[in-house]
XYZ file of C-alpha atoms in Angstrom:
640
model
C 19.672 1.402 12.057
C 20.060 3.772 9.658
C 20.681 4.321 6.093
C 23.404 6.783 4.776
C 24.874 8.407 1.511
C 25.421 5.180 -1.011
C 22.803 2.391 -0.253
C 24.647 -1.359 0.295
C 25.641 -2.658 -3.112
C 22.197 -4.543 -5.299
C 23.845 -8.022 -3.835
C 22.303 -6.969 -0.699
C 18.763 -6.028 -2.094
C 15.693 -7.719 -0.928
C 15.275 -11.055 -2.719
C 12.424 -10.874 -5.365
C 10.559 -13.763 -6.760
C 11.200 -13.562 -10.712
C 10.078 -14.824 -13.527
C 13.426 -14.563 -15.591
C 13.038 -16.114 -19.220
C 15.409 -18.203 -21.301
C 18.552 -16.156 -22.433
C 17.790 -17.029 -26.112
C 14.145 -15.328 -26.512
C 12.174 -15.215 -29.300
C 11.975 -12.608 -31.715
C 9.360 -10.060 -30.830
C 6.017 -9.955 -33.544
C 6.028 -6.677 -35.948
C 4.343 -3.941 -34.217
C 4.665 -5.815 -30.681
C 5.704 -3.534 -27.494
C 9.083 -5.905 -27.582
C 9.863 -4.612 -30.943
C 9.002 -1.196 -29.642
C 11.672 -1.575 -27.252
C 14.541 -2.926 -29.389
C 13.482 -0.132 -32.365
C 14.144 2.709 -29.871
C 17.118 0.785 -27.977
C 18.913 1.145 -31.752
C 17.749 4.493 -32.689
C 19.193 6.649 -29.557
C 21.807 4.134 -28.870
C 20.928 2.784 -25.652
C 21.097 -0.880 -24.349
C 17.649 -2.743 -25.255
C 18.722 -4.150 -21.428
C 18.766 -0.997 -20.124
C 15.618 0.238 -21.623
C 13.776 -2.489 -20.597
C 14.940 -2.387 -16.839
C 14.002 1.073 -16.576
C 10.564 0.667 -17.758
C 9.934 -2.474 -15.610
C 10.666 -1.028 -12.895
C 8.470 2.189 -13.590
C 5.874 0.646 -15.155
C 6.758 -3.639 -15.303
C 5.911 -2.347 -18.857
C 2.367 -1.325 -18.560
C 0.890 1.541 -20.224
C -2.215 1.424 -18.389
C -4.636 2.543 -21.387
C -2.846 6.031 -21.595
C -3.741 7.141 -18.000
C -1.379 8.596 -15.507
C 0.060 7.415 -12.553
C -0.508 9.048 -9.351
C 2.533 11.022 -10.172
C 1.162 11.967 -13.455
C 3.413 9.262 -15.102
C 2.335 8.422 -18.949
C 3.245 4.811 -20.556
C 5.712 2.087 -19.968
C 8.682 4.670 -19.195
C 6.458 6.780 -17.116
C 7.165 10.022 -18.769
C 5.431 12.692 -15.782
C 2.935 15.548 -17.287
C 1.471 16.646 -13.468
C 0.594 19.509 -15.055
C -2.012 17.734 -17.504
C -2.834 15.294 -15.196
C -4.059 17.371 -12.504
C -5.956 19.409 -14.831
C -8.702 16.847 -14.824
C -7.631 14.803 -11.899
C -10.594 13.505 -9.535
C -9.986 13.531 -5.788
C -10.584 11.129 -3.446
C -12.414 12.896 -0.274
C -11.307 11.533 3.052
C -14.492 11.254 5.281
C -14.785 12.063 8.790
C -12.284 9.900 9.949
C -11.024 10.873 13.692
C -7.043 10.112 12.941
C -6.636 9.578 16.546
C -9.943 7.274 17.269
C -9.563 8.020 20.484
C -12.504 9.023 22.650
C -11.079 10.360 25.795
C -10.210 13.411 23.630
C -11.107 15.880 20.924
C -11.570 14.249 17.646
C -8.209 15.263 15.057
C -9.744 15.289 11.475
C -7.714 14.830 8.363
C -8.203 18.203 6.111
C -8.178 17.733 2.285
C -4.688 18.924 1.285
C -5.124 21.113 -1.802
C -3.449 19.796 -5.010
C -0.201 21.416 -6.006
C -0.648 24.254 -9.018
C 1.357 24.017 -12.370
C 3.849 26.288 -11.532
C 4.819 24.629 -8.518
C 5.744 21.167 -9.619
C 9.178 19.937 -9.813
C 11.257 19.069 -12.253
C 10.961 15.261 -11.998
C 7.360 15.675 -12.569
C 7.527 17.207 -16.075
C 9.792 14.566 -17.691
C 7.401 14.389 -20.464
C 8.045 17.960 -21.769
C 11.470 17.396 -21.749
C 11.208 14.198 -24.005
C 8.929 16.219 -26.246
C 12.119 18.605 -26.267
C 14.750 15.677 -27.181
C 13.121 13.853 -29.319
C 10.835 15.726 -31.213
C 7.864 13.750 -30.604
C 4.399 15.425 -29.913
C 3.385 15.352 -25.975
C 0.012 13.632 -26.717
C 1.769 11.114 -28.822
C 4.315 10.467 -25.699
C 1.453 10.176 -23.398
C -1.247 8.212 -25.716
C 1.052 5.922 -27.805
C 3.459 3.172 -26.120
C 5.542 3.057 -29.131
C 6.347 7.062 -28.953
C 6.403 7.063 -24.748
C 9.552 3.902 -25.398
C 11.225 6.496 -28.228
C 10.635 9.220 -25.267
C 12.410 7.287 -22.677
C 15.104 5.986 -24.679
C 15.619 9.726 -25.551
C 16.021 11.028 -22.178
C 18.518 8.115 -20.771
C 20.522 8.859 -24.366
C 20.583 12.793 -23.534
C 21.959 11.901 -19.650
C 24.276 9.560 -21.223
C 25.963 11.968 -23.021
C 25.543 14.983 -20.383
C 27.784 12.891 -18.112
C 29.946 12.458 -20.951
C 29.795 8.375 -20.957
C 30.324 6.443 -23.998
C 26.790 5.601 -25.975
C 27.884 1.630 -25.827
C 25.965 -1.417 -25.668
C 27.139 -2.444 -22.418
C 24.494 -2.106 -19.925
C 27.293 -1.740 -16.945
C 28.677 1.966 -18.368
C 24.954 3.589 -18.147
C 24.377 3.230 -14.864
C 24.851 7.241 -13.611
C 21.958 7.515 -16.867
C 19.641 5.199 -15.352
C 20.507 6.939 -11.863
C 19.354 10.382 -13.471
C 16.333 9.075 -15.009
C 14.861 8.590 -11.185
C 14.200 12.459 -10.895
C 16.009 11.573 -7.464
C 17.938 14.733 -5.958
C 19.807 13.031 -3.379
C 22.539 10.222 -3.450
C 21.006 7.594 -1.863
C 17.605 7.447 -4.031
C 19.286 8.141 -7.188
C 21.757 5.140 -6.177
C 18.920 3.050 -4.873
C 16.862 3.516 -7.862
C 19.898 2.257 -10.942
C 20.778 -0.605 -7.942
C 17.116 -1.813 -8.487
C 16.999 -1.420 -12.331
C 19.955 -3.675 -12.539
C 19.204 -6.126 -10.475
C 16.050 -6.310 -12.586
C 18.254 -6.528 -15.774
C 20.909 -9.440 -14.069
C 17.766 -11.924 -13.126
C 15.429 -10.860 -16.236
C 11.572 -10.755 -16.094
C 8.662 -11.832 -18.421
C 5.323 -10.863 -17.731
C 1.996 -10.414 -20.081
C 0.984 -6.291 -20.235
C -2.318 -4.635 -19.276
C -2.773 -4.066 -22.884
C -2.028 -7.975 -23.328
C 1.503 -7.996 -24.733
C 4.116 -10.712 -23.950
C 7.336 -8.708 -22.589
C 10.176 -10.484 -21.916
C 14.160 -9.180 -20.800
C 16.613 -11.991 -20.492
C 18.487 -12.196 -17.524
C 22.190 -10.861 -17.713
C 23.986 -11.808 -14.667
C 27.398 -10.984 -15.170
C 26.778 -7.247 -15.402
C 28.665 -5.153 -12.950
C 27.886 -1.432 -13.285
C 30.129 1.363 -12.463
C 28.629 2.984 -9.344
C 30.757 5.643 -8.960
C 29.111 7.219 -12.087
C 26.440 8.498 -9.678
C 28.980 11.358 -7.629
C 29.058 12.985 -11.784
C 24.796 13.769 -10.781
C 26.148 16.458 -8.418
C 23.592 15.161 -5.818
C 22.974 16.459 -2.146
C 23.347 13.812 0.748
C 20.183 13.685 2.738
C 20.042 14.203 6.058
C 19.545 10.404 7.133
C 18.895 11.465 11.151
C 17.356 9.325 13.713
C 15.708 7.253 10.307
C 15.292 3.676 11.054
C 15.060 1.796 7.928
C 16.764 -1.303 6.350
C 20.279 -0.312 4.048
C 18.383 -1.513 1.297
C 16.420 1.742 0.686
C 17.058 5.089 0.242
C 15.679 6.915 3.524
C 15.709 10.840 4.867
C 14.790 12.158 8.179
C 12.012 14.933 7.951
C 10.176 14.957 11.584
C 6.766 15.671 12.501
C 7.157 18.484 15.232
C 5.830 17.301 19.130
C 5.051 20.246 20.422
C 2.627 22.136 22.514
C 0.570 24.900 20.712
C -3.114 25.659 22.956
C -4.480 24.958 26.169
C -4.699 21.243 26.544
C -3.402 20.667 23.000
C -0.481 19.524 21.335
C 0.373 17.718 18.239
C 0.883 15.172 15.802
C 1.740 12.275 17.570
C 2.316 10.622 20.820
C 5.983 9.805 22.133
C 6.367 6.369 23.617
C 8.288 3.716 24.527
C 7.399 0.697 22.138
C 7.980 -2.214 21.945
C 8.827 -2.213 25.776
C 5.484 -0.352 26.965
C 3.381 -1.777 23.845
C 3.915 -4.352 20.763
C 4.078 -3.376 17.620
C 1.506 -5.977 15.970
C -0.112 -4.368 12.931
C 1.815 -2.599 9.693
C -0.809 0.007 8.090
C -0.700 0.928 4.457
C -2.098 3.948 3.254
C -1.967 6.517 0.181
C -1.733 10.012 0.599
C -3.916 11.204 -1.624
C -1.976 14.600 -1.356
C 1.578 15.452 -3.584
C 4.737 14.732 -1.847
C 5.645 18.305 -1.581
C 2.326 18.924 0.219
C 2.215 15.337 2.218
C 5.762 16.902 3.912
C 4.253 19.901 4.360
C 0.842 18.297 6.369
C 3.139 15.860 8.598
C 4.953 18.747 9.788
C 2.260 20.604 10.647
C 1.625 20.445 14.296
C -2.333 20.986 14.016
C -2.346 18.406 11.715
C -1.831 14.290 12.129
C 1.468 12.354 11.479
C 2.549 8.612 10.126
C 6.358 7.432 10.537
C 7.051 6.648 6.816
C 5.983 8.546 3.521
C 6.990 6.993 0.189
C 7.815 8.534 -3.515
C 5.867 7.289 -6.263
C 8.368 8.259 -8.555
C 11.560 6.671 -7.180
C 10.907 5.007 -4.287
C 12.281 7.325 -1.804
C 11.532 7.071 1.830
C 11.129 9.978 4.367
C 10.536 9.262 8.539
C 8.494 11.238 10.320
C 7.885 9.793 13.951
C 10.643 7.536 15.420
C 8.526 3.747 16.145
C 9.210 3.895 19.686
C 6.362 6.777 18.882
C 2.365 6.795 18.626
C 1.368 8.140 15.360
C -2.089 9.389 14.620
C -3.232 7.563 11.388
C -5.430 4.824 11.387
C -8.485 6.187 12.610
C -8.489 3.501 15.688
C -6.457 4.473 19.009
C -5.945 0.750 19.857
C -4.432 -0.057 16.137
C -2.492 3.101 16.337
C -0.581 2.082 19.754
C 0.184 -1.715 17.928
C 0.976 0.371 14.758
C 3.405 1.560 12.105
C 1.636 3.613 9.627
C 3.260 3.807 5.656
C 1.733 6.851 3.395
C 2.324 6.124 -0.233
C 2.580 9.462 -2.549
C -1.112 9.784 -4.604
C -3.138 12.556 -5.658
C -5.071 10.740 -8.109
C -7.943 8.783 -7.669
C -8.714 4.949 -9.125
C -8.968 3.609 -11.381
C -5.794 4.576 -12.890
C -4.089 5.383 -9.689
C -1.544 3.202 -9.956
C 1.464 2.997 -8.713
C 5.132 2.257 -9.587
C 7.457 -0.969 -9.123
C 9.951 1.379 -7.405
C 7.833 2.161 -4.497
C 6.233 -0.966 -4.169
C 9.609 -2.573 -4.322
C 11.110 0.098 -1.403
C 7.506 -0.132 0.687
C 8.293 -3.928 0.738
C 11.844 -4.138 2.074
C 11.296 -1.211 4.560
C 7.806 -3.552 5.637
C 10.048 -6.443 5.716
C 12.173 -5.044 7.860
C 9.828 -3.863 10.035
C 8.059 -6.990 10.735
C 11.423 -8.823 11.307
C 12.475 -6.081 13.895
C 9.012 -6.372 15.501
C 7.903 -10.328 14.787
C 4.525 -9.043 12.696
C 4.091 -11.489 10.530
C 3.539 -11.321 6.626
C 0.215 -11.908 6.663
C -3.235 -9.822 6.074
C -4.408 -9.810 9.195
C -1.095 -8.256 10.686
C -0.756 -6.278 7.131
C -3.511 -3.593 7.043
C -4.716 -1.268 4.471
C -6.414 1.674 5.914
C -9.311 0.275 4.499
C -8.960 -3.093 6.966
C -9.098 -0.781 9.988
C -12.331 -1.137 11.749
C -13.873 1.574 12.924
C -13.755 1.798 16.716
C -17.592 2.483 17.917
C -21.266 2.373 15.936
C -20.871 6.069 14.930
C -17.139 6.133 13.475
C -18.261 3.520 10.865
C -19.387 5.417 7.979
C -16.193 8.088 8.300
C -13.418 5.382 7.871
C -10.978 5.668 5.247
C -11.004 3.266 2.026
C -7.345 3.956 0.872
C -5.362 2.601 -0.886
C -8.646 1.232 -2.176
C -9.279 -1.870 -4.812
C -6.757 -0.900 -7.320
C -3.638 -1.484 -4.754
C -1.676 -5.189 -6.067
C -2.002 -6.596 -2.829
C -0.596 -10.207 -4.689
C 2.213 -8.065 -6.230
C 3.243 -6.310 -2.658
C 3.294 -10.162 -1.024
C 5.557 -11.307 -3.565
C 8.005 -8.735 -3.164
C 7.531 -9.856 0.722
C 8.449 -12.816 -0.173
C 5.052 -13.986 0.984
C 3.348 -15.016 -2.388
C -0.472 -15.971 -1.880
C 0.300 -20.123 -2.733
C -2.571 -22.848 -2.509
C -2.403 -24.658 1.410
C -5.173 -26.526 0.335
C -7.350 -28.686 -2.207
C -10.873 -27.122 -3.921
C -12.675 -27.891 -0.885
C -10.804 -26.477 1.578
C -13.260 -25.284 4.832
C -10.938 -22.003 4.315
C -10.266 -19.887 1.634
C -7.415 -17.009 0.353
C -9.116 -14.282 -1.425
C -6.571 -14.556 -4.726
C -8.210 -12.888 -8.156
C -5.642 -12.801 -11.077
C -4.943 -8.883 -10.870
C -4.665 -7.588 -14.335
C -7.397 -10.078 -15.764
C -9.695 -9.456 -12.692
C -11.340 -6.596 -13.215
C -14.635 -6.098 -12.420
C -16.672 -2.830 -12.368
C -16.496 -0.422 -10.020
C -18.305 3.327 -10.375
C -17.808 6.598 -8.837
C -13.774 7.116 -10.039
C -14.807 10.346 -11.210
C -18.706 11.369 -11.186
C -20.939 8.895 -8.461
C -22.722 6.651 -10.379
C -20.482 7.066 -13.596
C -18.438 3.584 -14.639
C -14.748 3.640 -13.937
C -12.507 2.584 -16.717
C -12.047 -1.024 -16.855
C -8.729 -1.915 -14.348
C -6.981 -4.872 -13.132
C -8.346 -5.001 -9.029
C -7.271 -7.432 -6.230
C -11.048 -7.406 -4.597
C -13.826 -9.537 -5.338
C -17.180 -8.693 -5.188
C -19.548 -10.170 -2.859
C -23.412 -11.082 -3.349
C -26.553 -12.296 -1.524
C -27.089 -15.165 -3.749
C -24.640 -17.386 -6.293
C -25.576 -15.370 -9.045
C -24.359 -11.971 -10.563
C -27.390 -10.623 -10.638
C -28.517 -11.463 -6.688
C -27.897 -7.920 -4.287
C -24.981 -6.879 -3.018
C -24.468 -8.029 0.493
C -25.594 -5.155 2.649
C -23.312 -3.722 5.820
C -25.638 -2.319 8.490
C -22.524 -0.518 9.999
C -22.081 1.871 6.638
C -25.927 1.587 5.840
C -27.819 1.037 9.074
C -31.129 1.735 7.073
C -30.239 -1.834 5.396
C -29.933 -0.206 2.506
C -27.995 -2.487 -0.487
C -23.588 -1.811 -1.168
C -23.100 -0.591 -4.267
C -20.006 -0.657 -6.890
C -18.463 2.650 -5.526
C -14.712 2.559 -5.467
C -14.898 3.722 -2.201
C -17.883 1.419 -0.706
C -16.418 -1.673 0.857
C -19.497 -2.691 1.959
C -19.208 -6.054 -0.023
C -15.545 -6.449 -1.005
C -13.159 -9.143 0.058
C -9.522 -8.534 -1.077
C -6.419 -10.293 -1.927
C -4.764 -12.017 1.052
C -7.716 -11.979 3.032
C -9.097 -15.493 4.287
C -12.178 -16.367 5.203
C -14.728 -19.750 6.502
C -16.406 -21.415 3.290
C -20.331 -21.871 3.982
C -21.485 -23.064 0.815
C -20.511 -24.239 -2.622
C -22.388 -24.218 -5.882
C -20.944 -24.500 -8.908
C -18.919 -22.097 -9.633
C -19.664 -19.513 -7.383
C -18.427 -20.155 -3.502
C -20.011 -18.252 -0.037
C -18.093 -17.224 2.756
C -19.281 -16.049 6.309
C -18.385 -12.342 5.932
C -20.357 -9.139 8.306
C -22.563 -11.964 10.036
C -23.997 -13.374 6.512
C -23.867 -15.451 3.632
C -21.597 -14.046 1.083
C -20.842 -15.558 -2.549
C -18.219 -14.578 -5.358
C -17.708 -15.998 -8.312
C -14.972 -18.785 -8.160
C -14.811 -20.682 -11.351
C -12.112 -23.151 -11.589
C -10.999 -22.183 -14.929
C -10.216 -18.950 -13.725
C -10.118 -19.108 -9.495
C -10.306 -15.914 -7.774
C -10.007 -17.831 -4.323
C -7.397 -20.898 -3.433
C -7.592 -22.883 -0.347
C -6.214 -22.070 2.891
C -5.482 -24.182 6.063
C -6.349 -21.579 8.918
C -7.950 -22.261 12.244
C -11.197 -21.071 12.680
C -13.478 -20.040 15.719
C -17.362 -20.307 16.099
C -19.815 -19.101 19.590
C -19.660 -21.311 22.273
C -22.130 -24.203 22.857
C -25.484 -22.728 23.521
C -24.826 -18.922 22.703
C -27.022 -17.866 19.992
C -24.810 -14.730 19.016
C -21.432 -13.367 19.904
C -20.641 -9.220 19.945
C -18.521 -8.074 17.682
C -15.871 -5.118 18.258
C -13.462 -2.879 16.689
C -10.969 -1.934 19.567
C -10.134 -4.714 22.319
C -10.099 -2.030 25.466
C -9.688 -3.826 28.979
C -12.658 -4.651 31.357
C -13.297 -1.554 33.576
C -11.741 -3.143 36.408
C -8.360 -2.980 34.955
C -8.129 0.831 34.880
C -5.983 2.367 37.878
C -7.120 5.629 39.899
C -7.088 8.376 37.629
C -7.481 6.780 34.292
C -10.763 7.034 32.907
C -12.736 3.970 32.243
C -13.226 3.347 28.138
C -16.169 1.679 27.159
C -15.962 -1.612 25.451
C -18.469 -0.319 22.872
C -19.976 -3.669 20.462
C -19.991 -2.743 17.082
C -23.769 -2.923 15.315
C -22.809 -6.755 13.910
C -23.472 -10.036 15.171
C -21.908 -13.261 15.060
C -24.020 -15.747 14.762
C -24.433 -19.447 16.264
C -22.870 -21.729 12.949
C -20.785 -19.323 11.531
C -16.923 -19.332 11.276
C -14.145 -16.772 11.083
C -10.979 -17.439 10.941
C -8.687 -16.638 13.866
C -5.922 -14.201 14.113
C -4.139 -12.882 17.027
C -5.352 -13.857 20.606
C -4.395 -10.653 22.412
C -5.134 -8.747 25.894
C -7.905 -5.896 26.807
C -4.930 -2.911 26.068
C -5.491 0.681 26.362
C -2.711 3.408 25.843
C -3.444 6.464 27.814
C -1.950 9.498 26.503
C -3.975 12.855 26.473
C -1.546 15.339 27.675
C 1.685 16.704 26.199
C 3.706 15.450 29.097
C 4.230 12.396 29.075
C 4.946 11.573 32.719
C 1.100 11.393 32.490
C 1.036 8.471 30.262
C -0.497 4.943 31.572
C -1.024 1.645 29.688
C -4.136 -0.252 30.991
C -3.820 -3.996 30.048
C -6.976 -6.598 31.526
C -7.045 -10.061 32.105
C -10.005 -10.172 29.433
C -8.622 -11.781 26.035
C -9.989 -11.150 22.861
C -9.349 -12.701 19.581
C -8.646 -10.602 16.376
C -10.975 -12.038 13.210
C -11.968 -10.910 9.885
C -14.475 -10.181 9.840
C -16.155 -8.387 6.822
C -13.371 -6.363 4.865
C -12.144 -4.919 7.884
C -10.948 -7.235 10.647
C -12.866 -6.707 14.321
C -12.502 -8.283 17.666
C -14.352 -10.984 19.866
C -13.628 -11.914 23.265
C -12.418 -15.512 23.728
C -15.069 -16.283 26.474
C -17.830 -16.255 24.031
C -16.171 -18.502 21.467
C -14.248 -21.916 20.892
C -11.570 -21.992 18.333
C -11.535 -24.917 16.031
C -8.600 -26.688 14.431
């Protein structure tokens, strides 16, 4: 399937969950952010409704302390200054990370992309200077103050209003070619996408509390019908949709990652295939680029480099395919989740805490996911629904070079909701199982290392709880002998998830007290803090599994590769390599897939030469520790 020109109308947009409020709201305290919204809806003459919608679905009217997005985006309306937020900007290193993880050939190592200079950004990241111009307002008051960033937003939707030569009215319906402009999208689709999305935000309504602790509320408006056709006055180019397969609901372009053969033995960036009738596809694997989106095209299509099959705009949700999904993209680090895998890179060049990252591309990553795992049965889940960071690593000595994107700061309980999978209660306060489920924006606890090691990150809203040796803030950090085989203790660096569970993630209860509860998590005791005022965990009904009657430990591994006898003449034998963990006799973890010994192999650039090895050995996926990991099923019994 493929998506073309004009996306479907918004009636066919994903369903999201909404928290609409009463058509007859209260009027907003003096000074509030509300007020700040309906002072600059009257001065520049644009619908409060519109205003609003626009910001939510930049920002769902956040100003995150005056930081920038990961598109240099300042305030609620997400005015871009790339050029002042790169001048500062911290950058996440990726590690050693073999993109492949495949050891029957020569490591391929992601290279840190260099961040884009001043003079090469594009327009739609400078949106900020050109408020400055309109409205007369200072740049560091447009980035610093919420009040001036509204004024700086209304300004710009008020100047495309009248460069299209529409009528500055109060009916929402008339500005939607504005709101299509103020995406910075330069092709149809995107642009059309983006307004669908802001009005369907504006005919249900939202309400939601702000990071800065303001009540926000726009009240639904149902009956408005925009004028779609405005968009064809933007003068837009049609992107070349190709061989794209994505739902109708997003705005999609085909840019491929080139198979080709360039050196003796060597080829590049991905594998073809034949999925899902040589492999299933079982596991969907978010990541963030860490690079711009100019230079993230330019990587992918770099044969020498590695490839994913989707990329995703910050700013505006657009989608670009890479590798068709019958293909084998190198991504995750681990051959065997690569094979079972769709990989998703989400635009970012700035590191946590402040990385954040707009409602527009969450919103598109979640219906193109959606449609994914209906097309290949994956279910919504977060053992199916990976971060990079869930991806184990596939021996001993890959460990320590995994990736940690997107990292802490990613709204796991945000994404599921637009999924339509919402993290609910299954089960009382003493449930034997447990959902990781911290309120985002009040959860924040602190994390170091954002921009100097050591240094304290600015306080953020973060969907991972931290894990300890003892019911008590003050006990150790659980240690993870696979990052710190010394025994050395985790730390509270954004990037060590040594003892982090995150939201979604469920896990075996071995202990309460009080208010602080202890999971079985990397072969140990683990506690967070839990209080029932203010839960960061809600029960779960999930089969668990434990080692069989008289086994004292069970190995632990991070690829499930077939017993040697399973390989065919000419297909080299892969070791089933046990990671440096143990699970021990007593201990539960809860049970994911129950899948087959599988090994793709595909070294060569033909691809006559291409074999998948599946064994009668079964294995169980768990999770583990914050990245899942494998058993096999003859060492342990599952319990209900």
């Amino acid at each position: 399937m493929t998506a073309g020109g004009v996306v479907a109308c918004a009636a066919l947009l994903l369903p999201l969950v909404s928290a609409g409020p009463s058509a007859t709201a209260e009027r907003a305290p003096a000074g509030s952010l509300q007020q700040a919204f309906a002072a600059a809806a009257d001065e520049y003459g644009v619908p409060e409704s519109v205003l609003l919608g626009v910001s939510y679905l930049q920002s769902r009217w956040d100003a995150h302390g005056g930081a920038a997005s990961v598109t240099g985006g300042y305030g609620p309306m997400h005015l871009t200054d790339a050029r002042t937020a790169l001048a500062d900007a911290p950058h996440h290193a990726h590690g050693s990370e073999d993109a492949r993880g495949d050891d029957a050939r020569p490591a391929r190592s992601v290279v840190e992309a260099a961040l884009p200079k001043a003079g090469e950004l594009p327009a739609r990241l400078r949106t900020l200077e050109r408020a400055a111009d309109v409205s007369g307002i200072g740049a560091e008051q447009l980035r610093d103050s919420a009040w001036a960033n509204v004024r700086g937003g209304a300004a710009l939707l008020a100047e495309a209003q009248r460069e299209l030569g529409m009528p500055a009215g109060q009916d929402p319906a008339d500005w939607y070619g504005a709101v299509a402009r103020y995406s910075g999208a330069d092709d149809v689709a995107t642009a059309t996408a983006y307004a669908d999305d802001v009005f369907d935000v504006i005919r249900t309504g939202q309400s939601r509390t702000t990071d800065s602790g303001q009540r926000v509320a726009l009240a639904p408006h149902p009956a408005v019908a925009p004028e779609r056709e405005q968009v064809r006055r933007l003068e837009l180019r049609t992107a070349d949709v190709g061989r794209t397969e994505c739902p109708p609901t997003v705005a999609c372009e085909w840019i491929p990652a080139p198979y080709e053969e360039f050196g003796a033995g060597d080829y590049g960036n991905h594998d073809q295939g034949n999925r899902p009738a040589s492999q299933s596809v079982d596991y969907i694997i978010v990541h963030d680029t860490e690079a711009s989106w100019d230079t993230t095209l330019k990587l992918v299509q770099n044969p020498e480099y590695v490839s994913w099959q989707y990329s995703l705009r910050s700013s505006d949700g657009h989608i670009a395919q890479h590798v068709p999904l019958e293909d084998v993209a190198w991504h995750a680090g681990n051959w065997f989740v690569n094979a079972k895998s769709v990989g998703l890179e989400h635009e970012g060049f700035l590191v946590s805490p402040d990385a954040w990252y707009t409602e527009a591309m969450y919103r598109a990553s979640a219906r193109l996911v959606r449609y994914l795992a209906k097309r290949y049965e994956v279910p919504l889940d977060r053992q199916h629904i990976l971060g990079h960071d869930n991806v184990p690593g596939t021996t001993t000595s890959t460990i320590r070079g995994m990736h940690t994107d997107p990292g802490p700061y990613w709204d796991w309980a945000h994404y599921f909701q637009l999924l339509g999978k919402p993290f609910t209660p299954q089960a009382g306060p003493s449930s034997a199982v447990v959902t990781i489920r911290p309120e985002y924006s009040e959860h924040q606890p602190l994390y170091t290392g954002c921009v100097k090691a050591g240094e304290a990150c600015a306080p953020h809203g973060s969907g991972a709880v931290r894990l300890h040796t003892g019911p008590s803030g003050t006990a150790p950090l659980v240690k993870d002998i696979g990052l710190r085989p010394g025994g050395q203790d985790s730390t509270t660096g954004v990037n060590d998830t040594g003892a982090r569970a995150s939201t979604g993630q469920q896990y075996a209860v071995a202990e309460r007290r009080g208010e602080w509860t202890a999971i079985w998590y990397l072969g140990q005791k683990a506690w967070f803090h839990n209080p029932g005022t203010q839960p960061t965990a809600v029960g779960a009904q999930e089969a668990v599994l434990t080692p069989k009657d008289g086994l004292t430990e069970v190995a632990v591994y991070g690829r499930a590769y077939p017993e040697p006898s399973a390989y065919p003449a000419g297909v080299p034998v892969q070791a089933v390599s046990p990671l440096p963990y143990k699970l021990l006799a007593g201990q539960k973890y809860v049970v994911g897939d129950r899948v087959p010994g599988e090994y793709l192999y595909a070294t060569t650039f033909d691809t006559a030469g291409h074999r998948v090895v599946r064994g009668e050995e079964m294995y169980y996926e768990i999770q583990f520790g914050h990245r899942v990991a494998f058993v096999k099923e003859a060492d342990v019994r599952v319990l209900p």
